Each structure stands twice: as C-alpha cells, then as structure tokens.
XYZ file of C-alpha atoms in Angstrom:
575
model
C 202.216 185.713 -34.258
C 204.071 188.971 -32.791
C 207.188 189.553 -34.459
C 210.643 191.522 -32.878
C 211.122 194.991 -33.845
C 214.121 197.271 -34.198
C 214.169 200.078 -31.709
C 212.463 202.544 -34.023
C 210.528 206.417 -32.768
C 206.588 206.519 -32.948
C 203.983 209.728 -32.339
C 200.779 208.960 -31.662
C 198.203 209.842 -33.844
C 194.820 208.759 -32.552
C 193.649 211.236 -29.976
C 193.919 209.551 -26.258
C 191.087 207.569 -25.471
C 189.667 208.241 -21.580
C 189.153 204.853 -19.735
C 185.457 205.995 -19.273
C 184.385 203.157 -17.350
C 187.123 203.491 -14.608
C 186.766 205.141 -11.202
C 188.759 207.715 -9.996
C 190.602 206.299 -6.671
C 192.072 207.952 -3.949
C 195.325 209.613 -4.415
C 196.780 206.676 -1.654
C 194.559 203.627 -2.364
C 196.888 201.355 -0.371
C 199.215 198.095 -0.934
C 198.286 194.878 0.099
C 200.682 192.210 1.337
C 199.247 188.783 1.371
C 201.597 187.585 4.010
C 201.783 183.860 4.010
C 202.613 181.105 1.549
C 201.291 177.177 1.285
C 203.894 175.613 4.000
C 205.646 178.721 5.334
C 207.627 178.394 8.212
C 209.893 181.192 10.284
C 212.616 178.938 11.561
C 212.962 179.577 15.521
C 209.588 180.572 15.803
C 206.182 181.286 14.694
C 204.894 182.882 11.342
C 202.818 185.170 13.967
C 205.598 186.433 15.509
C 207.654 186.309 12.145
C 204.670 188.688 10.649
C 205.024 191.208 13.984
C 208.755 191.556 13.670
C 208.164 192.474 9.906
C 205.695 195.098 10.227
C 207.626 198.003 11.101
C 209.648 197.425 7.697
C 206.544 196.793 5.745
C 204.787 200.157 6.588
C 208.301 201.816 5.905
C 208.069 200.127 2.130
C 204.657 201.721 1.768
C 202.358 199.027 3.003
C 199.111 199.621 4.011
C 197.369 196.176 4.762
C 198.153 192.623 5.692
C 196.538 189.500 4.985
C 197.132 186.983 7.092
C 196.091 182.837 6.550
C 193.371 181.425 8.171
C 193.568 181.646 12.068
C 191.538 179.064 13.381
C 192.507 175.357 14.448
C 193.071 172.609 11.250
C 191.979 169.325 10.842
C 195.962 168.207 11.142
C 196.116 170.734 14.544
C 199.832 172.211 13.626
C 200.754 170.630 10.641
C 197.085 172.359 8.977
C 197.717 175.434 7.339
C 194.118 176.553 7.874
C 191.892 175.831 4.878
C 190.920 172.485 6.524
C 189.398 174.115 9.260
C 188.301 172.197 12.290
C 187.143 174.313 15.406
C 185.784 177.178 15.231
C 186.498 178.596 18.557
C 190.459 177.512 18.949
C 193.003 180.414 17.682
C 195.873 178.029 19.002
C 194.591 177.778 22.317
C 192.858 174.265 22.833
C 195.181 171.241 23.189
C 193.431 169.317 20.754
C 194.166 167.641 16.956
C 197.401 166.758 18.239
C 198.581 170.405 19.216
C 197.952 173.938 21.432
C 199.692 175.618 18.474
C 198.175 175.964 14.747
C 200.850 175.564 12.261
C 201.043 179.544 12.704
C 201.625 179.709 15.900
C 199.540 180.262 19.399
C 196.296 183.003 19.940
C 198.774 184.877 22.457
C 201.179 185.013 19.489
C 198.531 185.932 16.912
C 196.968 189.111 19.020
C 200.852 189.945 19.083
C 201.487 190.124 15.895
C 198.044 191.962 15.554
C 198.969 194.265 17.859
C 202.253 194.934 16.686
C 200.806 195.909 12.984
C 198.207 197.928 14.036
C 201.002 199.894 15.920
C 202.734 200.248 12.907
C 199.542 201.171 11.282
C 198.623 198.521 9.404
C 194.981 197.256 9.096
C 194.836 193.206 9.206
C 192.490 190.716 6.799
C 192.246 187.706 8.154
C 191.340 184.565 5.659
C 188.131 183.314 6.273
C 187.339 179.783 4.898
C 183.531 179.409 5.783
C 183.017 176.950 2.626
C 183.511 173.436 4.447
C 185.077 172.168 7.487
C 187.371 169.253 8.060
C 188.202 166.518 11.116
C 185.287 164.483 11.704
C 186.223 160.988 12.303
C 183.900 159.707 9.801
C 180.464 160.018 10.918
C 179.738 163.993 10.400
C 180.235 164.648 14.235
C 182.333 167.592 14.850
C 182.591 167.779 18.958
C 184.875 170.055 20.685
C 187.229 170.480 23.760
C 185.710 173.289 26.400
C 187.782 175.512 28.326
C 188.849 173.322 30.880
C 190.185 170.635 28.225
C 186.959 168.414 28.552
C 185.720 166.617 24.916
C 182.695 167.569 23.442
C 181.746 170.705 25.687
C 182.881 173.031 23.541
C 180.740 175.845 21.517
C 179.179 175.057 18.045
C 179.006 171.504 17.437
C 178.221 169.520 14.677
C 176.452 167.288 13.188
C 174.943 165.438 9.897
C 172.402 167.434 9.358
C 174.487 170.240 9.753
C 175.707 169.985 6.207
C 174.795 169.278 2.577
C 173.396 166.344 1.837
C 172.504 165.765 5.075
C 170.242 168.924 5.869
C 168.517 169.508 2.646
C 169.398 170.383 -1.373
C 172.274 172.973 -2.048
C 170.934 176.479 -1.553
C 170.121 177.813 -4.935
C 172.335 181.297 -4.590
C 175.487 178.786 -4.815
C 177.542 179.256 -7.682
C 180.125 176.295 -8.233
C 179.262 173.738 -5.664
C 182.117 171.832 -4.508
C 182.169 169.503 -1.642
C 185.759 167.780 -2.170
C 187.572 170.747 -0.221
C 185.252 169.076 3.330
C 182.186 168.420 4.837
C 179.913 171.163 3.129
C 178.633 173.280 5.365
C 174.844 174.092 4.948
C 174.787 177.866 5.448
C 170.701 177.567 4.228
C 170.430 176.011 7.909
C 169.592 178.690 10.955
C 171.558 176.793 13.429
C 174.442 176.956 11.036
C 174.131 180.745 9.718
C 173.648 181.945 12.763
C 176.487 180.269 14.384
C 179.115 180.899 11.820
C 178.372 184.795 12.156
C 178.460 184.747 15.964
C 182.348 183.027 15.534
C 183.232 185.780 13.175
C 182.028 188.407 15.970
C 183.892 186.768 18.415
C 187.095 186.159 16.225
C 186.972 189.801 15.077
C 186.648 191.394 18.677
C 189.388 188.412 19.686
C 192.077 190.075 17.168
C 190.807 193.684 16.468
C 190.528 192.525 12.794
C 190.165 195.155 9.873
C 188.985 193.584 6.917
C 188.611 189.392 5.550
C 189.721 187.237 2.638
C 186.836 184.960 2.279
C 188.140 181.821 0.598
C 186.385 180.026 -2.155
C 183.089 182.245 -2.139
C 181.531 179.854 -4.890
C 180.928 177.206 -3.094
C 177.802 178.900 -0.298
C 175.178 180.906 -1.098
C 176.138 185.075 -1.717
C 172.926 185.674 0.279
C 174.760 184.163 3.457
C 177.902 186.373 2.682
C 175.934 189.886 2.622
C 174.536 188.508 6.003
C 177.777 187.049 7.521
C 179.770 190.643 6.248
C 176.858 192.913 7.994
C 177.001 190.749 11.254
C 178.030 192.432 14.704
C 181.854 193.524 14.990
C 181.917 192.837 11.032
C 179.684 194.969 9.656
C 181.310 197.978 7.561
C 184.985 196.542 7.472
C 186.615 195.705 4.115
C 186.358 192.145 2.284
C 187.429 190.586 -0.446
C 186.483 187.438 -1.978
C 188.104 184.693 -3.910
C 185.923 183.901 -6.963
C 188.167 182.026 -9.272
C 186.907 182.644 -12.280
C 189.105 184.341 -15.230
C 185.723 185.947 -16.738
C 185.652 190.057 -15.551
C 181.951 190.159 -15.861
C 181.323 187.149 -13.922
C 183.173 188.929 -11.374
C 182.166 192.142 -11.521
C 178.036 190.538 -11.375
C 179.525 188.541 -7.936
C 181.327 192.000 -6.322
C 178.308 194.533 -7.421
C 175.243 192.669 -8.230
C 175.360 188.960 -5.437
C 176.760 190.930 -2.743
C 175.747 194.256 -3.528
C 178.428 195.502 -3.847
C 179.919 194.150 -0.073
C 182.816 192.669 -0.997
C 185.429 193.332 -3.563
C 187.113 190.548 -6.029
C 190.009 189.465 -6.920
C 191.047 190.141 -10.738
C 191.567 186.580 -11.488
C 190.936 188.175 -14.934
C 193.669 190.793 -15.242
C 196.020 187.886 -13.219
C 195.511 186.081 -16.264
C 196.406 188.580 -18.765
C 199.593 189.232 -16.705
C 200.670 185.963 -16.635
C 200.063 185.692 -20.608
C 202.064 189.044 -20.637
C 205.319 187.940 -18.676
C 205.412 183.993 -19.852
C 204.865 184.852 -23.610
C 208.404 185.800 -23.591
C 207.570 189.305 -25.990
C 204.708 187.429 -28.293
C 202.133 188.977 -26.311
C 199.658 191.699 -27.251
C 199.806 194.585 -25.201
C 196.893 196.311 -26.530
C 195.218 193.218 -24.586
C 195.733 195.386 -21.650
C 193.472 198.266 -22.560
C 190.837 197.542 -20.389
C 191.738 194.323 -18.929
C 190.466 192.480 -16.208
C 187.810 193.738 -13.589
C 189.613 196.641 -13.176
C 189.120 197.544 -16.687
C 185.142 197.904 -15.907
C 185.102 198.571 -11.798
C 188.828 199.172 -10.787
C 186.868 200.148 -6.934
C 185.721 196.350 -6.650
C 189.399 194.739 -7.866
C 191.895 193.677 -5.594
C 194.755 192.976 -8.293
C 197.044 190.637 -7.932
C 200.401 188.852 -9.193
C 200.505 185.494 -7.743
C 199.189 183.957 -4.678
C 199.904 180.863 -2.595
C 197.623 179.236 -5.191
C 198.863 180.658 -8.054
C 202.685 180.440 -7.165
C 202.145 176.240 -6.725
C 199.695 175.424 -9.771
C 200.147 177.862 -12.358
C 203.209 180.599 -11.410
C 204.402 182.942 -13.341
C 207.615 182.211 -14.614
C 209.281 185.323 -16.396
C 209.404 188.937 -16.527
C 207.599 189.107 -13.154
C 208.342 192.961 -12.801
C 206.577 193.850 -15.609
C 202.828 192.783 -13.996
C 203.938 193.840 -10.715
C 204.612 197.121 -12.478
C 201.257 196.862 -13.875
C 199.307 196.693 -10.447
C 200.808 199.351 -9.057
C 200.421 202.259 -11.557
C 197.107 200.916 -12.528
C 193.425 201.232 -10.860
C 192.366 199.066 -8.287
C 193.992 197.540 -4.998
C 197.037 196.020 -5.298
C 198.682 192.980 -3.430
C 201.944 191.528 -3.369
C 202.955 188.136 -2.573
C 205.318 186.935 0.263
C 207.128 185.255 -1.383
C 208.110 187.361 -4.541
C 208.911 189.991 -1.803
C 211.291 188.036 0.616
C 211.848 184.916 -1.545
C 212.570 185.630 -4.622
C 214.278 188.591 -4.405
C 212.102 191.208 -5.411
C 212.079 193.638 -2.809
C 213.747 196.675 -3.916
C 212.029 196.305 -7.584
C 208.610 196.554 -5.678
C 209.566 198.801 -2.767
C 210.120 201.422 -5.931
C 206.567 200.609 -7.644
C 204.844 200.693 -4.223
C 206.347 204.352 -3.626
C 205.210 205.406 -7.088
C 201.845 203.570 -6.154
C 201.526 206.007 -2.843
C 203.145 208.960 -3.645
C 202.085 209.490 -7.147
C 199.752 207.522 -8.699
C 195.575 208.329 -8.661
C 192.834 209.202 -10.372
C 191.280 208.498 -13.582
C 193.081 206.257 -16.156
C 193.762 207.843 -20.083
C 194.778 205.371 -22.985
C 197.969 206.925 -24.303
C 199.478 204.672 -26.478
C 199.356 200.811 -27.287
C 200.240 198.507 -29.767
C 202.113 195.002 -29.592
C 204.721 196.035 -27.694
C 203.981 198.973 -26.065
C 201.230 199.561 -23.377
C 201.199 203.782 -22.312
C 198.875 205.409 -19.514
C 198.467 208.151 -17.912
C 196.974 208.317 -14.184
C 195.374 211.616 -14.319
C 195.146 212.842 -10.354
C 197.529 214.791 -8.341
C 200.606 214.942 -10.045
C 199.618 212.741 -13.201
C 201.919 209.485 -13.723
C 202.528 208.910 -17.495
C 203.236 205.301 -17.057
C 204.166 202.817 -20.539
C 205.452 198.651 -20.405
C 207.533 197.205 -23.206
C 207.245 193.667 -23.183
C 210.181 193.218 -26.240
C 212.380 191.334 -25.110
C 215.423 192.615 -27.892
C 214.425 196.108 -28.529
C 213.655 199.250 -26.668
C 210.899 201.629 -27.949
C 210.530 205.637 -28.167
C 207.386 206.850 -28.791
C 205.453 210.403 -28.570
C 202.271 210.583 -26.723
C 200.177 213.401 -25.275
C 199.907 213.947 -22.012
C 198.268 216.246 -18.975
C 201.321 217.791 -18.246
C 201.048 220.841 -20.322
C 203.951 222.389 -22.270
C 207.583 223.046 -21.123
C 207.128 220.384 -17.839
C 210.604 218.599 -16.901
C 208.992 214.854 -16.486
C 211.463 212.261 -14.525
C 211.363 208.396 -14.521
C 210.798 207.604 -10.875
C 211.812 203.924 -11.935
C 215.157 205.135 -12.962
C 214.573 202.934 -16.473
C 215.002 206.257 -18.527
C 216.184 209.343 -18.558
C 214.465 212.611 -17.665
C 212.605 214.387 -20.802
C 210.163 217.674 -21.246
C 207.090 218.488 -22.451
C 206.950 220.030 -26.242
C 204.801 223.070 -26.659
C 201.859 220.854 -27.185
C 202.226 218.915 -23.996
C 203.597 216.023 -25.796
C 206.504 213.897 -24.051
C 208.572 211.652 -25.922
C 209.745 208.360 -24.003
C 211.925 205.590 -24.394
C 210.966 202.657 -22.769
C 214.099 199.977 -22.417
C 213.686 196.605 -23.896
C 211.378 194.021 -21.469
C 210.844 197.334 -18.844
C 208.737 200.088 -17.754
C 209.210 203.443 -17.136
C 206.523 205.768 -14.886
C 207.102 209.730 -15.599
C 205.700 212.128 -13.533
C 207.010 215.972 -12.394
C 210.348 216.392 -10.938
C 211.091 216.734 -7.609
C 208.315 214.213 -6.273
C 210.028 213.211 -3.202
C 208.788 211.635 0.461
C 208.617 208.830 2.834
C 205.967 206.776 4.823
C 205.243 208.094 7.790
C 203.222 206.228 11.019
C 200.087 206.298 12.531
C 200.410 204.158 15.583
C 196.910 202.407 16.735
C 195.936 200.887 19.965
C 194.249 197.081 19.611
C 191.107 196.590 21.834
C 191.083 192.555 21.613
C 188.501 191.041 23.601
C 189.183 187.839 25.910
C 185.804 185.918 26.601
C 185.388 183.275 29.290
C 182.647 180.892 28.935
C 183.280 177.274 29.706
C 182.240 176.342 25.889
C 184.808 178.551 24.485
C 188.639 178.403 25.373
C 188.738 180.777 27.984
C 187.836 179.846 31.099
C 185.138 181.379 32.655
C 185.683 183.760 36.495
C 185.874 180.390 38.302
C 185.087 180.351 41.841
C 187.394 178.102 43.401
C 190.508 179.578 41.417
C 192.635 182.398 40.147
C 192.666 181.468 36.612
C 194.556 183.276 33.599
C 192.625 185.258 30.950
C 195.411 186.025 29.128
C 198.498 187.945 27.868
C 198.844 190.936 25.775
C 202.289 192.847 24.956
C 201.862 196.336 25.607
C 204.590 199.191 24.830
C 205.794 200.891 28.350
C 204.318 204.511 28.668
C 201.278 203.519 26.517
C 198.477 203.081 28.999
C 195.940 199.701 29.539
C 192.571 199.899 29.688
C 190.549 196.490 30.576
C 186.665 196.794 30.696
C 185.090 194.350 32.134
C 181.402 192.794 31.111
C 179.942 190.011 33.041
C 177.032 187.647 33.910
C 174.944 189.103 37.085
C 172.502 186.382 37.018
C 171.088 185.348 40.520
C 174.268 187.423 42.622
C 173.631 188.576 45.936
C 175.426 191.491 47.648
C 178.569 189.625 48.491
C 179.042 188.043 44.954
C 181.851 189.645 43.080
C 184.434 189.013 40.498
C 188.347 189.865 41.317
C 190.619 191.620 38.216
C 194.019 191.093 38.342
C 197.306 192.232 36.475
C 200.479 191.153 36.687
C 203.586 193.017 35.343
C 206.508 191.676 33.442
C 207.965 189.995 36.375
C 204.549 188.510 37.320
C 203.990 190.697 40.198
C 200.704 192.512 40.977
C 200.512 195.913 38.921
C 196.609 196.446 39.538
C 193.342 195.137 40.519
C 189.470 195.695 40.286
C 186.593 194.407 42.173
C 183.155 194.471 40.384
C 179.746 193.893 42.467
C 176.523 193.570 40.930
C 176.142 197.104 41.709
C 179.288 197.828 39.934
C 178.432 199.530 36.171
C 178.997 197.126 33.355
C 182.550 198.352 31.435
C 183.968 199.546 34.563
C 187.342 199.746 33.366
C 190.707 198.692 35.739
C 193.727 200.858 33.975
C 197.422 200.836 34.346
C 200.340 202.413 32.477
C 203.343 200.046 32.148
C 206.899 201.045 33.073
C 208.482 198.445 31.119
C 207.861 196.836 27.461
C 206.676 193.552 27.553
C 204.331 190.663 28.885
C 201.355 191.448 30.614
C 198.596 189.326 32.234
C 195.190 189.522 33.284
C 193.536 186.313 35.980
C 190.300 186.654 37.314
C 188.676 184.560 40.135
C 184.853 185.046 41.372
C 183.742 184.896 45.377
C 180.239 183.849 46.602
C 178.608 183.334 43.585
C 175.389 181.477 43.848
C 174.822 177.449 42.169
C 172.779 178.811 39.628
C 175.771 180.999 38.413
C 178.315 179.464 40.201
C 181.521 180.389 37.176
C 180.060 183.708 35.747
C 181.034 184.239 31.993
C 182.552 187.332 31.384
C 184.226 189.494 28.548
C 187.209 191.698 29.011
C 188.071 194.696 26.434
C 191.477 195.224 26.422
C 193.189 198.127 24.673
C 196.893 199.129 24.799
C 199.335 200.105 22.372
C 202.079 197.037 21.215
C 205.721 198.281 20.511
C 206.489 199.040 16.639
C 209.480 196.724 17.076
C-alpha cells in the first residue's frame, strides 16, 4: 500500500526516457466540450438555444469543438433525450410522439445554435446513435408522419425484417452484441445500410455538421461504420467512437485496425486510470501513468476524457477532479471536458487555465521526466516545451530535480500559478516543487495571448419532399421552408435544386424571403430552363429572423409538388 511522505528534495538519476510510441501533435490540437448532460434542461428555453448563447464564451476559454446529444426525434418525443431514437427524418419538426420539440429543442432552434457556433468558430459533433432504434408499438413497425402531418408516409420505414432476429444472424464484424438498448438494427441488410447513410447525408447538409460521436460502436458491424463515415456529405469529417472497453489495445485494434483508422476512440482506458488517480485519495501509483491509456500507444486516435454523461451517473469521479483534468490537457491526445464539471460544479476557471496552457503551450512529443508514487513529471517537447509534473499526496508537497529541454540559465514560470518561478542550472536541470494534491506546468516566461475568432458562414440545406418534413414546392400554396438567423451586413445566398420531371415552358417554382418583419426582402423564379443552383441573394439590414416559402405554378400531374433542395449560407451573429 502507498504510504505519506514528508516533503523531502529528489534529483533524478535515470536518464529521461522518450515516450517513443507517442505522436507528435499539433502545437493547437483543440478542446472538446461535450455539451450536454443525461436530463439537462436551460430553464426558459431550449438546450439549443442555451448551447448558441454559450458559444461566444466557449471559444473565448479556448474551445475548439462542441459535441452536441443526439438530434433526432425519441421514442418519448420531448421527454427522450435522444439515445432512444425513433425517426430518423424529424430534428424537432414533426408533431409526432407526443411533441414538435425533442427534449432539446426545435430543428429551427438547432441550425441556430449551429449557426451561432460556427460563427464563433467552433466545429460541431453531433451524437450519432445508429445501434438500435426505439417506439414501435410492439410489432417491429416503425411508420412515420410525412410532411403534411399524414401517418405512415414518411421516409425510411420499418419493419421486422428490418432488424436482428428478424432479418438474419448478427453480422460477424459485431463486437459486443447488445439488443436491450432497442430494436437492433440489422446494418448487414441493403435496405437498412443504405438508408441509414442517406439520413446521415441529409442530417449533415441539414446542420452543416463537422464531425460525429457515434454511440455504442460495439453493438453493429465496424465494416458498416467505415461505409456510413465515407458516405456523401460525411466523408472526410472527424469521428469518434464510444467503445467502452477499459483495455488500450482493444481500442487502439477498433480506432486503427476495424475502421482503419476512420474514427478515433475514446480513452476509456486512461479515464480509468484517472479515476483510480483522484478517488484513491493519495494511495495511487503515479508511475501507472507512464504510458497510460490509448494515448500512451496512439495519442492521434484518443479523445481523452474526464467524465461523461455516463460516467458522471454510474461511476463519477468523486475527488481531486483537477488533477485528471490537468492530466488531459498537458498530455497527448484530444481532450474533452464535461458540461457539467464546467458550469455545474464549479470548475470553470481551474479549466479555463489548463485549456490556455493546452492551446498556447503545450505540443509535440512527450519525455518521461520523473515518476514515482507520488510524483508524475513530463515534458511536452514542441514549441515552447511545457515541463508539466502531478502530486497526488494529499499531506505533503514534493521538490524534485529533473532534466529538461530548456537548456541552461532559462527563467521557467508556472502558468498554473501552483509554484513559484525557478531557472535552469547549467545543465538544463530545473528544480520544482509541486504543492501537496496539485500540479504545476513550467514553461518560458513571458508566454502570453488570447483566443482569437474565425467567424464561418453555415450552408444548411432545407429539403422538401413529401416523405421528409419539409414540404415539398406545393402547387396550390405558398408554403414555408424555413427560418435561419442571419447577422445584418453578412450576405444570404439560397441555391436552389429541384425536380424538372415532365415541366413544360410555363412550369416554374416561386422563391421567396421575408425579412424580420415578414415583409418581402427578395424573390426568384426558376424555369426548367433556369440552371440548377441558381442562387436568389440578399444582404440583411437588420439581425434576426429570416424566412424562405416557396410555391410552384403549372406543374404537370405527373410532378404536380416538385421536390426541391435549398442551400442556404449566411453568417449567424456571435451573440
């Protein structure tokens, strides 16, 4: 068992041992907020909008991501929090399962809050939970509402033999089968494969998504990922998936070898470490830590974590939670912090500091520098180095002498503020106290900086096709495509695609947009002779509301409600 020690000086006299296996990183790898917890709520309105007003203040802390829940329509409509997923085609925009709304909030509210952290900068993951699906009423049938609020006429219905048992054995590139989570889908099944990709494409082009969380990736076939992750509007974009297993080499085989190396992991294996670390209350090893976790062996496929909305309700950890958060982010690999620890449990200013160290300083290679049973020391060996050590005594602080990359005569400075500033001997050697249950992260004085902003424009696609939840350029009626909130002086650009079939001269379909106050602000008519993207633009005077409606005129029986697909891009206010 580890015993206490008196605060007592060490030097280091094994040479430092290079973390050979690790990958060197980017000097600004990124930060990760996982933005959502199991039953989060934003009193006086919705988590979407809740997650838009916040971005401006997350990419000022240093974020670089968000992942949001799952965005489609739950088996419980509003009170579903996503991973019981029902429809594939309703972002809270079908009046069906008892609600518009998903417990989030409404699609118009979700391509908000899209739109408002791109603007900000931020790139979006968006949990994907292709595993199962929930909300039959007993006999396998999954049946839809269509755009016009009729039952059963909406796109990608279900059936029996749609799932496992029912369509044939489990596909053999399944790792954990697991049907209790739903109806299992059966992703060996063309019908099925093919349709779950083409709701991806559409949900991607929907949101102007960046990247996916794809929930519970043992339970369907890693064949079907590779596919699914290379489809359309996903291919290329970043994805990480949950494989709950606390084995790194089980997950590393999963990230580099099942999906070839397509998605990325989360360390479920350094998590566990951590939480040993931080609930062992100073009887843990740190020289456990030398090359723990996934990101001990391929730090490029680890997304690292503290706790997540799993995590924080079965198996939380319950002490010393800076010390793993300060972990993460002066270690290798990508780095994600939880909701809640941020806003709820009053972390924030503890990992606003660690997520500026993460962005301004930290990269590169990782050296060994020093460990024992108390005392974990690295040294991130890019740009400006970051000597970085973690005491986990809980009675005694520790001083100890390690080499470093520095060179000689270097003023180093604790950008923690745990310690106080020290130099390099004529060796290159730095000696550093490291308070009692702390951490300390040294690099060259003077470091300083902020985040700055690179503002994006959102192209989110509306598509109108009777079978999805748009309706399509009806011909006896102006209908409403939708809203997007668009910054004044930032122009709008809507391209419009749509179904020719069988139009004569006169057919045509009539673009409209309304301003803030809902009068007309510009309009477009296409004819069959009219090229396909022809784009209707307007620059808005005010901040706010905007809305597109579309109507067709002599269209013929056999196409009487063209489906169409309007690209909108435009630029959503920071704040």
């Amino acid at each position: 068992m580890k015993t206490k020690r008196m605060a007592k000086a060490f030097t280091v006299l094994a040479p430092a041992v290079l973390l050979g296996s690790l990958l060197a990183q980017p000097a600004s790898a990124g930060v990760l907020m996982q933005g959502f917890y199991w039953d989060a709520t934003a009193s006086g309105t919705s988590w979407w909008n809740n997650l838009g007003s916040k971005a401006n203040e997350l990419k000022n802390a240093g974020f670089t991501a968000v992942w949001i829940p799952p965005v489609i329509k739950g088996a419980s409509g509003g009170y579903s929090n996503g991973y019981d997923p029902f429809d594939d085609y309703d972002l809270g925009s079908k009046d069906q399962m008892g609600s518009v709304a998903t417990h989030w909030g409404t699609r118009e509210e979700l391509q908000k809050s899209v739109a408002m952290m791109r603007s900000n900068g931020l790139d979006v993951y968006v949990d994907i939970v292709n595993n199962h699906r929930n909300g039959d009423s007993g006999n396998w049938i999954f049946s839809y509402k269509d755009a016009y609020g009729n039952a059963g006429g909406g796109r990608f219905g279900k059936g029996q033999y749609d799932f496992h048992p029912g369509y044939n054995a489990q596909d053999a590139n399944v790792p954990n089968d697991d049907s209790s989570f739903g109806r299992d889908l059966a992703h060996d099944s063309p019908y099925v494969a093919s349709n779950l990709k083409s709701a991806g494409d559409w949900m991607t082009k929907a949101l102007d998504i960046q990247g996916y969380r794809l929930d519970y990736v043992k339970g369907y076939s890693y064949t079907f990922i590779k596919d699914y992750l290379n489809y359309g509007a996903m291919a290329g974009k970043f994805a990480v998936g949950e494989y709950y297993d606390s084995n790194r080499d089980t997950l590393n085989w999963w990230s580099s070898t099942a999906t070839g190396g397509r998605a990325s992991a989360f360390d479920f294996s350094l998590r566990e470490e951590l939480k040993n670390m931080c609930n062992s209350g100073g009887y843990y090893d740190m020289s456990r830590l030398d090359h723990a976790g996934l990101a001990g062996i391929n730090p490029g496929a680890a997304v690292t974590f503290v706790e997540n909305h799993d995590t924080d309700r079965d198996s939380a950890i319950t002490k010393n939670k800076a010390l793993a958060y300060a972990y993460i982010l002066t270690s290798e690999g990508y780095p994600t912090v939880f909701y809640k620890d941020y806003y709820n449990y009053g972390m924030k200013t503890t990992i606003d500091n660690l997520i500026w160290i993460h962005e301004k300083i930290a990269s590169g290679s990782t050296t060994q520098r020093w460990k024992d049973s108390d005392v974990f020391a690295y040294e991130r060996t890019g740009g400006n180095h970051l000597l970085a050590a973690i005491n986990d005594n809980g009675s005694s602080s520790r001083t100890i002498t390690v080499a470093t990359g520095f060179g000689a005569g270097v003023t180093l400075h604790d950008y923690t503020g745990h310690s106080g500033d020290v130099v390099t001997n004529s060796s290159g050697q730095a000696t550093i106290t490291i308070p009692a249950n702390s951490y300390v992260a040294y690099s060259k004085s003077g470091i300083t900086g902020t985040f700055g902003t690179t503002q994006y424009a959102v192209t989110q696609e509306f598509a109108g096709a009777q079978d999805l939840d748009i309706k399509p350029a009806d011909n006896t009626q102006l209908v409403q495509v939708g809203r997007i909130y668009a910054q004044s002086g930032k122009p709008i650009t809507a391209a419009l695609y749509y179904d020719t079939a069988s139009w004569t001269a006169s057919t045509n379909i009539y673009l409209e947009l309304d301003n803030t106050t809902g009068a007309v602000a510009a309009t477009k008519t296409y004819y069959n002779t009219t090229a396909q993207g022809t784009a209707l633009t307007y620059t808005p005077t005010t901040t706010g509301w905007y809305t597109f409606k579309i109507r067709s005129y002599s269209t013929p029986s056999a196409n009487a409600k063209p489906n169409y697909w309007l690209k909108t891009t435009y630029t959503a206010p920071q704040q």
